[in-house]
Amino acid sequence: MLLCLLSMITIFLSCRWLRARKRVSGISNKYVFITGCDSGFGNLLAKRLDQLGFRVFAACFTEKGEDELKKTTSEKLVTVHLDVTKSESIQRAIELIKSQVGQAGLWGLVNNAGTGVPFGPCDWLSVQEFRNMFDVNFFGLVEVTLHCLPLIKKARGRIVNMSSVMGRVSSPGVPYSATKSAVESFNDTLRMNMAFFGVKVSCIEPGFFKTNIMTTEVYKSNMEEFWERQTEELREEYGRDYVEKVVENVGKQIDSYPDPDLMKVVSCMEHAISAEHPWTRYAPGWDAKLFWIPLSYMPTVIIDYIFNRAMTKPAQSVY
């Protein structure tokens, strides 16, 4: 019985592997729009797809990002200035894309732009901090997608949304997890809606990787800035040395824990764009596969226990 079960699993995994290896044809005539290409995953993906022969529109937030990307890619790659929090910036980018893709439509959209700060306990933040992050990580993603949908439907193409394992398991620091949970929900709805039009939608849920979105310096600066805004009452609740303790604790994790191999994520993004049969979800990183994804299916009491054990406790903690 066990041998039969192992045989069935082996056959299933082999068929899945062979199916995943098939790539789409005619990539030299396929256009892909990627947001957040100044650095990190988006930058590496733009270079990779350009090398493969795709016609890439790489959206950058800064002129420096555009200039540096142009130096390392072919003349086919087109850089686009884009601020996903501004409708007029999105509309200008879409008009440029429309003028170049013509009747071919847009084969791929990769919503990669995002931010990791502000970051902190709920009672440290105002509703405006939540709005600011949602504008980048969620509403910007949604608005770019809605503008691109007519072009993607024309090409029967792909949409790839960058989420995170924190979209499945909420971290103690907000509002990042809230934005990624929203992305997960939007991605699922979009995937079901677009299936009728031959459009495939994938979600990337990376574990922790070493990128500019969260470094020790960024985390420390963020925590110190928000600490200075707090009332004397709240400072007493958390303790005068709370920031020092939490920065030391989290800083060690940021320095040693994240995976430096960003190509693990980029390879998943590339597969979602170039594979004939892309997966609906990708979880790059061993921590995502072996810890975060399994943890997301655990009872809430277990998740809370694990986080509470790892967190720095406030001075007036009741336990």
Coordinates of C-alpha atoms in Angstrom, one line a residue:
M1 CA 0.0 0.0 0.0
L2 CA 2.8 2.4 1.0
L3 CA 4.7 1.5 -2.2
C4 CA 1.6 2.3 -4.3
L5 CA 1.1 5.6 -2.6
L6 CA 4.8 6.6 -3.2
S7 CA 4.5 5.6 -6.8
M8 CA 1.4 7.8 -7.3
I9 CA 3.2 10.7 -5.6
T10 CA 6.2 10.2 -7.8
I11 CA 4.1 10.1 -11.0
F12 CA 2.2 13.2 -9.9
L13 CA 5.3 15.2 -9.2
S14 CA 7.0 14.1 -12.4
C15 CA 4.0 15.1 -14.5
R16 CA 3.9 18.4 -12.7
W17 CA 7.6 19.0 -13.3
L18 CA 7.3 18.2 -17.0
R19 CA 4.2 20.4 -17.4
A20 CA 6.0 23.3 -15.7
R21 CA 9.0 23.1 -18.1
K22 CA 7.0 24.1 -21.1
R23 CA 7.6 27.7 -22.2
V24 CA 5.5 30.0 -24.4
S25 CA 6.7 30.8 -27.9
G26 CA 7.1 34.1 -29.7
I27 CA 8.6 35.9 -26.7
S28 CA 10.3 38.5 -29.0
N29 CA 6.8 39.9 -29.7
K30 CA 5.5 39.7 -26.1
Y31 CA 5.4 42.9 -24.0
V32 CA 5.8 42.8 -20.2
F33 CA 5.2 45.7 -17.8
I34 CA 7.1 45.6 -14.5
T35 CA 6.6 48.0 -11.6
G36 CA 9.3 48.8 -8.9
C37 CA 12.4 48.3 -11.0
D38 CA 14.7 50.7 -9.2
S39 CA 16.3 47.8 -7.3
G40 CA 15.7 44.3 -5.9
F41 CA 13.4 41.8 -7.5
G42 CA 11.9 44.1 -10.1
N43 CA 15.3 45.3 -11.3
L44 CA 16.6 41.8 -11.6
L45 CA 13.5 40.5 -13.3
A46 CA 13.6 43.4 -15.9
K47 CA 17.2 42.4 -16.8
R48 CA 16.4 38.7 -16.9
L49 CA 13.3 39.1 -19.2
D50 CA 15.3 41.5 -21.4
Q51 CA 18.0 38.8 -21.8
L52 CA 15.4 36.2 -22.7
G53 CA 14.1 38.4 -25.5
F54 CA 10.8 39.9 -24.0
R55 CA 10.0 43.5 -24.7
V56 CA 10.1 45.0 -21.3
F57 CA 8.6 48.2 -19.9
A58 CA 10.5 48.8 -16.6
A59 CA 8.8 51.3 -14.3
C60 CA 11.1 53.1 -11.9
F61 CA 10.3 55.6 -9.2
T62 CA 13.6 57.6 -9.6
E63 CA 15.6 58.9 -12.6
K64 CA 18.6 57.2 -11.1
G65 CA 16.9 53.9 -11.2
E66 CA 16.0 54.4 -14.9
D67 CA 19.5 55.5 -15.8
E68 CA 21.2 52.6 -14.1
L69 CA 18.8 50.1 -15.7
K70 CA 19.4 51.5 -19.2
K71 CA 23.2 50.9 -18.8
T72 CA 22.8 47.2 -18.2
T73 CA 20.0 46.2 -20.6
S74 CA 19.4 46.2 -24.3
E75 CA 17.9 49.0 -26.4
K76 CA 14.6 47.1 -26.5
L77 CA 13.9 47.7 -22.8
V78 CA 11.9 50.9 -22.2
T79 CA 12.1 52.6 -18.8
V80 CA 9.0 54.4 -17.5
H81 CA 8.8 56.8 -14.6
L82 CA 6.0 55.7 -12.3
D83 CA 4.6 56.7 -9.0
V84 CA 1.9 54.2 -8.2
T85 CA 0.3 56.5 -5.7
K86 CA -0.5 59.1 -8.3
S87 CA -3.3 58.4 -10.9
E88 CA -1.8 60.8 -13.4
S89 CA 1.5 59.0 -13.3
I90 CA -0.1 55.7 -13.9
Q91 CA -2.2 57.1 -16.8
R92 CA 0.9 58.5 -18.5
A93 CA 2.7 55.1 -18.2
I94 CA -0.3 53.3 -19.6
E95 CA -0.6 55.7 -22.6
L96 CA 3.0 55.1 -23.4
I97 CA 2.5 51.3 -23.3
K98 CA -0.7 51.5 -25.4
S99 CA 1.2 53.5 -28.1
Q100 CA 3.9 50.8 -28.4
V101 CA 2.0 47.4 -28.0
G102 CA -0.6 48.1 -30.6
Q103 CA -2.9 45.2 -31.4
A104 CA -0.5 42.7 -29.7
G105 CA -1.7 43.8 -26.3
L106 CA 0.2 43.4 -23.1
W107 CA 1.4 39.9 -22.4
G108 CA 2.5 40.4 -18.8
L109 CA 2.0 42.7 -15.8
V110 CA 4.2 42.2 -12.8
N111 CA 3.0 44.3 -9.8
N112 CA 6.3 44.4 -7.8
A113 CA 6.4 48.0 -6.4
G114 CA 6.0 48.1 -2.7
T115 CA 7.3 49.5 0.6
G116 CA 8.0 48.0 4.0
V117 CA 7.8 51.1 6.2
P118 CA 6.2 52.4 8.4
F119 CA 6.6 49.5 10.7
G120 CA 5.6 49.2 14.4
P121 CA 2.9 48.3 17.0
C122 CA -0.6 49.4 16.2
D123 CA -0.8 51.9 19.0
W124 CA 2.3 53.7 17.7
L125 CA 0.7 54.5 14.3
S126 CA -2.0 56.9 13.0
V127 CA -4.6 55.9 10.4
Q128 CA -2.6 58.1 7.9
E129 CA 0.4 55.7 8.2
F130 CA -1.9 52.9 7.2
R131 CA -3.3 54.9 4.3
N132 CA 0.2 55.7 3.0
M133 CA 1.3 52.1 2.9
F134 CA -2.0 50.9 1.4
D135 CA -1.6 53.6 -1.3
V136 CA 1.7 52.0 -2.4
N137 CA 1.2 48.3 -1.7
F138 CA -2.5 47.8 -2.5
F139 CA -4.3 50.7 -4.1
G140 CA -1.4 51.4 -6.5
L141 CA -1.3 47.7 -7.5
V142 CA -5.1 47.7 -8.0
E143 CA -5.1 50.9 -10.1
V144 CA -2.2 49.8 -12.3
T145 CA -4.0 46.4 -12.8
L146 CA -7.3 47.9 -13.8
H147 CA -5.7 50.2 -16.3
C148 CA -3.8 47.3 -17.9
L149 CA -6.6 44.8 -18.0
P150 CA -8.0 45.7 -21.5
L151 CA -4.5 45.3 -22.9
I152 CA -3.8 42.0 -21.1
K153 CA -7.2 40.5 -22.1
K154 CA -6.4 41.3 -25.7
A155 CA -3.1 39.3 -25.4
R156 CA -4.7 36.6 -23.2
G157 CA -1.6 37.3 -21.0
R158 CA -0.5 37.1 -17.4
I159 CA -0.7 39.1 -14.2
V160 CA 1.8 38.5 -11.4
N161 CA 1.2 40.1 -8.0
M162 CA 3.9 40.4 -5.4
S163 CA 2.6 39.4 -2.0
S164 CA 4.5 37.9 1.0
V165 CA 4.3 35.2 3.5
M166 CA 3.2 38.0 5.8
G167 CA 0.0 38.1 3.8
R168 CA -0.7 34.7 5.2
V169 CA 0.7 35.1 8.7
S170 CA 0.3 38.6 10.1
S171 CA 3.5 39.9 11.8
P172 CA 3.4 42.0 15.0
G173 CA 4.5 45.0 12.9
V174 CA 1.8 46.8 11.0
P175 CA 0.6 47.9 8.5
Y176 CA 2.7 45.8 6.0
S177 CA 0.8 42.5 6.7
A178 CA -2.5 44.2 6.3
T179 CA -1.6 45.4 2.8
K180 CA -0.3 42.0 1.8
S181 CA -3.4 40.3 3.1
A182 CA -5.4 42.7 0.9
V183 CA -3.2 41.8 -2.1
E184 CA -3.9 38.1 -1.5
S185 CA -7.6 38.6 -1.5
F186 CA -7.6 40.8 -4.6
N187 CA -5.3 38.3 -6.4
D188 CA -7.7 35.4 -5.7
T189 CA -10.8 37.4 -6.9
L190 CA -8.9 38.6 -10.0
R191 CA -7.7 35.1 -10.9
M192 CA -11.3 33.8 -10.9
N193 CA -12.7 36.8 -12.8
M194 CA -10.0 36.7 -15.5
A195 CA -10.0 32.9 -16.1
F196 CA -13.0 33.4 -18.4
F197 CA -10.8 35.6 -20.7
G198 CA -7.8 33.3 -20.8
V199 CA -5.8 35.5 -18.5
K200 CA -3.7 33.7 -15.9
V201 CA -3.1 35.3 -12.5
S202 CA -0.3 34.3 -10.2
C203 CA 0.8 35.3 -6.7
I204 CA 4.3 35.4 -5.4
E205 CA 4.7 34.8 -1.6
P206 CA 8.4 35.1 -0.7
G207 CA 9.9 34.3 2.6
F208 CA 12.5 36.7 4.0
F209 CA 15.1 38.0 1.5
K210 CA 17.8 40.5 1.8
T211 CA 16.5 43.6 0.0
N212 CA 16.4 47.3 0.5
I213 CA 12.8 47.2 1.6
M214 CA 13.9 46.3 5.2
T215 CA 17.5 46.7 6.5
T216 CA 18.8 47.2 10.0
E217 CA 19.3 50.9 9.3
V218 CA 15.8 51.3 7.8
Y219 CA 14.2 49.5 10.8
K220 CA 16.2 51.4 13.4
S221 CA 15.4 54.8 11.8
N222 CA 11.7 53.9 11.5
M223 CA 11.4 52.8 15.1
E224 CA 13.3 55.8 16.5
E225 CA 11.2 58.2 14.4
F226 CA 7.9 56.8 15.6
W227 CA 9.1 56.6 19.2
E228 CA 9.8 60.4 19.2
R229 CA 6.2 61.0 18.3
Q230 CA 4.7 59.0 21.2
T231 CA 3.1 60.4 24.4
E232 CA 4.9 60.1 27.7
E233 CA 2.2 57.7 28.9
L234 CA 2.9 55.3 26.0
R235 CA 6.6 55.5 26.6
E236 CA 6.1 54.5 30.1
E237 CA 3.9 51.6 29.0
Y238 CA 6.6 50.3 26.7
G239 CA 9.7 51.3 28.8
R240 CA 12.4 53.9 28.1
D241 CA 14.7 51.3 26.7
Y242 CA 12.2 49.5 24.6
V243 CA 13.4 50.8 21.2
E244 CA 17.0 49.9 22.1
K245 CA 16.0 46.3 23.0
V246 CA 13.7 45.8 20.0
V247 CA 16.2 47.2 17.5
E248 CA 18.9 44.9 18.9
N249 CA 16.5 41.9 18.8
V250 CA 15.1 42.5 15.3
G251 CA 18.4 43.8 13.9
K252 CA 20.1 40.5 14.6
Q253 CA 17.3 38.7 12.7
I254 CA 17.5 41.1 9.7
D255 CA 21.3 40.7 9.5
S256 CA 21.4 37.0 9.7
Y257 CA 18.0 35.5 8.7
P258 CA 17.1 36.8 5.2
D259 CA 18.2 34.8 2.2
P260 CA 20.6 36.8 0.0
D261 CA 19.8 34.8 -3.2
L262 CA 17.2 37.1 -4.8
M263 CA 17.1 35.0 -7.9
K264 CA 15.0 32.4 -6.1
V265 CA 12.2 35.0 -6.2
V266 CA 13.0 36.2 -9.7
S267 CA 13.0 32.7 -11.1
C268 CA 9.4 32.3 -9.8
M269 CA 8.4 35.6 -11.4
E270 CA 10.0 34.6 -14.6
H271 CA 8.2 31.3 -14.6
A272 CA 4.9 33.0 -14.0
I273 CA 5.5 35.1 -17.1
S274 CA 7.2 32.6 -19.5
A275 CA 5.7 29.2 -18.6
E276 CA 2.9 27.8 -20.7
H277 CA 1.3 26.6 -17.5
P278 CA 2.2 29.0 -14.7
W279 CA 1.3 28.1 -11.1
T280 CA -1.3 30.1 -9.2
R281 CA 1.0 30.5 -6.2
Y282 CA 4.8 30.5 -5.7
A283 CA 6.5 30.4 -2.3
P284 CA 10.3 31.1 -2.9
G285 CA 12.6 30.5 0.1
W286 CA 13.0 27.5 2.3
D287 CA 11.6 29.5 5.3
A288 CA 8.4 30.1 3.3
K289 CA 8.0 26.5 2.3
L290 CA 9.0 24.8 5.6
F291 CA 7.9 27.3 8.2
W292 CA 5.6 30.2 7.2
I293 CA 3.2 28.4 4.9
P294 CA 2.8 25.4 7.3
L295 CA 2.4 27.9 10.2
S296 CA -0.4 29.7 8.4
Y297 CA -2.5 26.5 8.7
M298 CA -1.9 26.2 12.4
P299 CA -4.4 27.2 15.1
T300 CA -4.2 30.9 16.0
V301 CA -3.1 30.0 19.6
I302 CA 0.1 28.4 18.2
I303 CA 0.8 31.4 15.9
D304 CA 0.4 33.8 18.8
Y305 CA 2.5 31.8 21.1
I306 CA 5.4 31.7 18.6
F307 CA 5.3 35.4 17.9
N308 CA 4.9 36.3 21.6
R309 CA 8.0 34.2 22.5
A310 CA 10.1 36.0 19.9
M311 CA 8.9 39.6 20.5
T312 CA 10.4 42.1 22.9
K313 CA 7.9 42.6 25.7
P314 CA 6.8 46.1 26.8
A315 CA 7.7 47.2 30.4
Q316 CA 4.1 46.9 31.5
S317 CA 3.4 43.6 29.9
V318 CA 0.8 41.5 31.8
Y319 CA 2.7 38.3 31.1

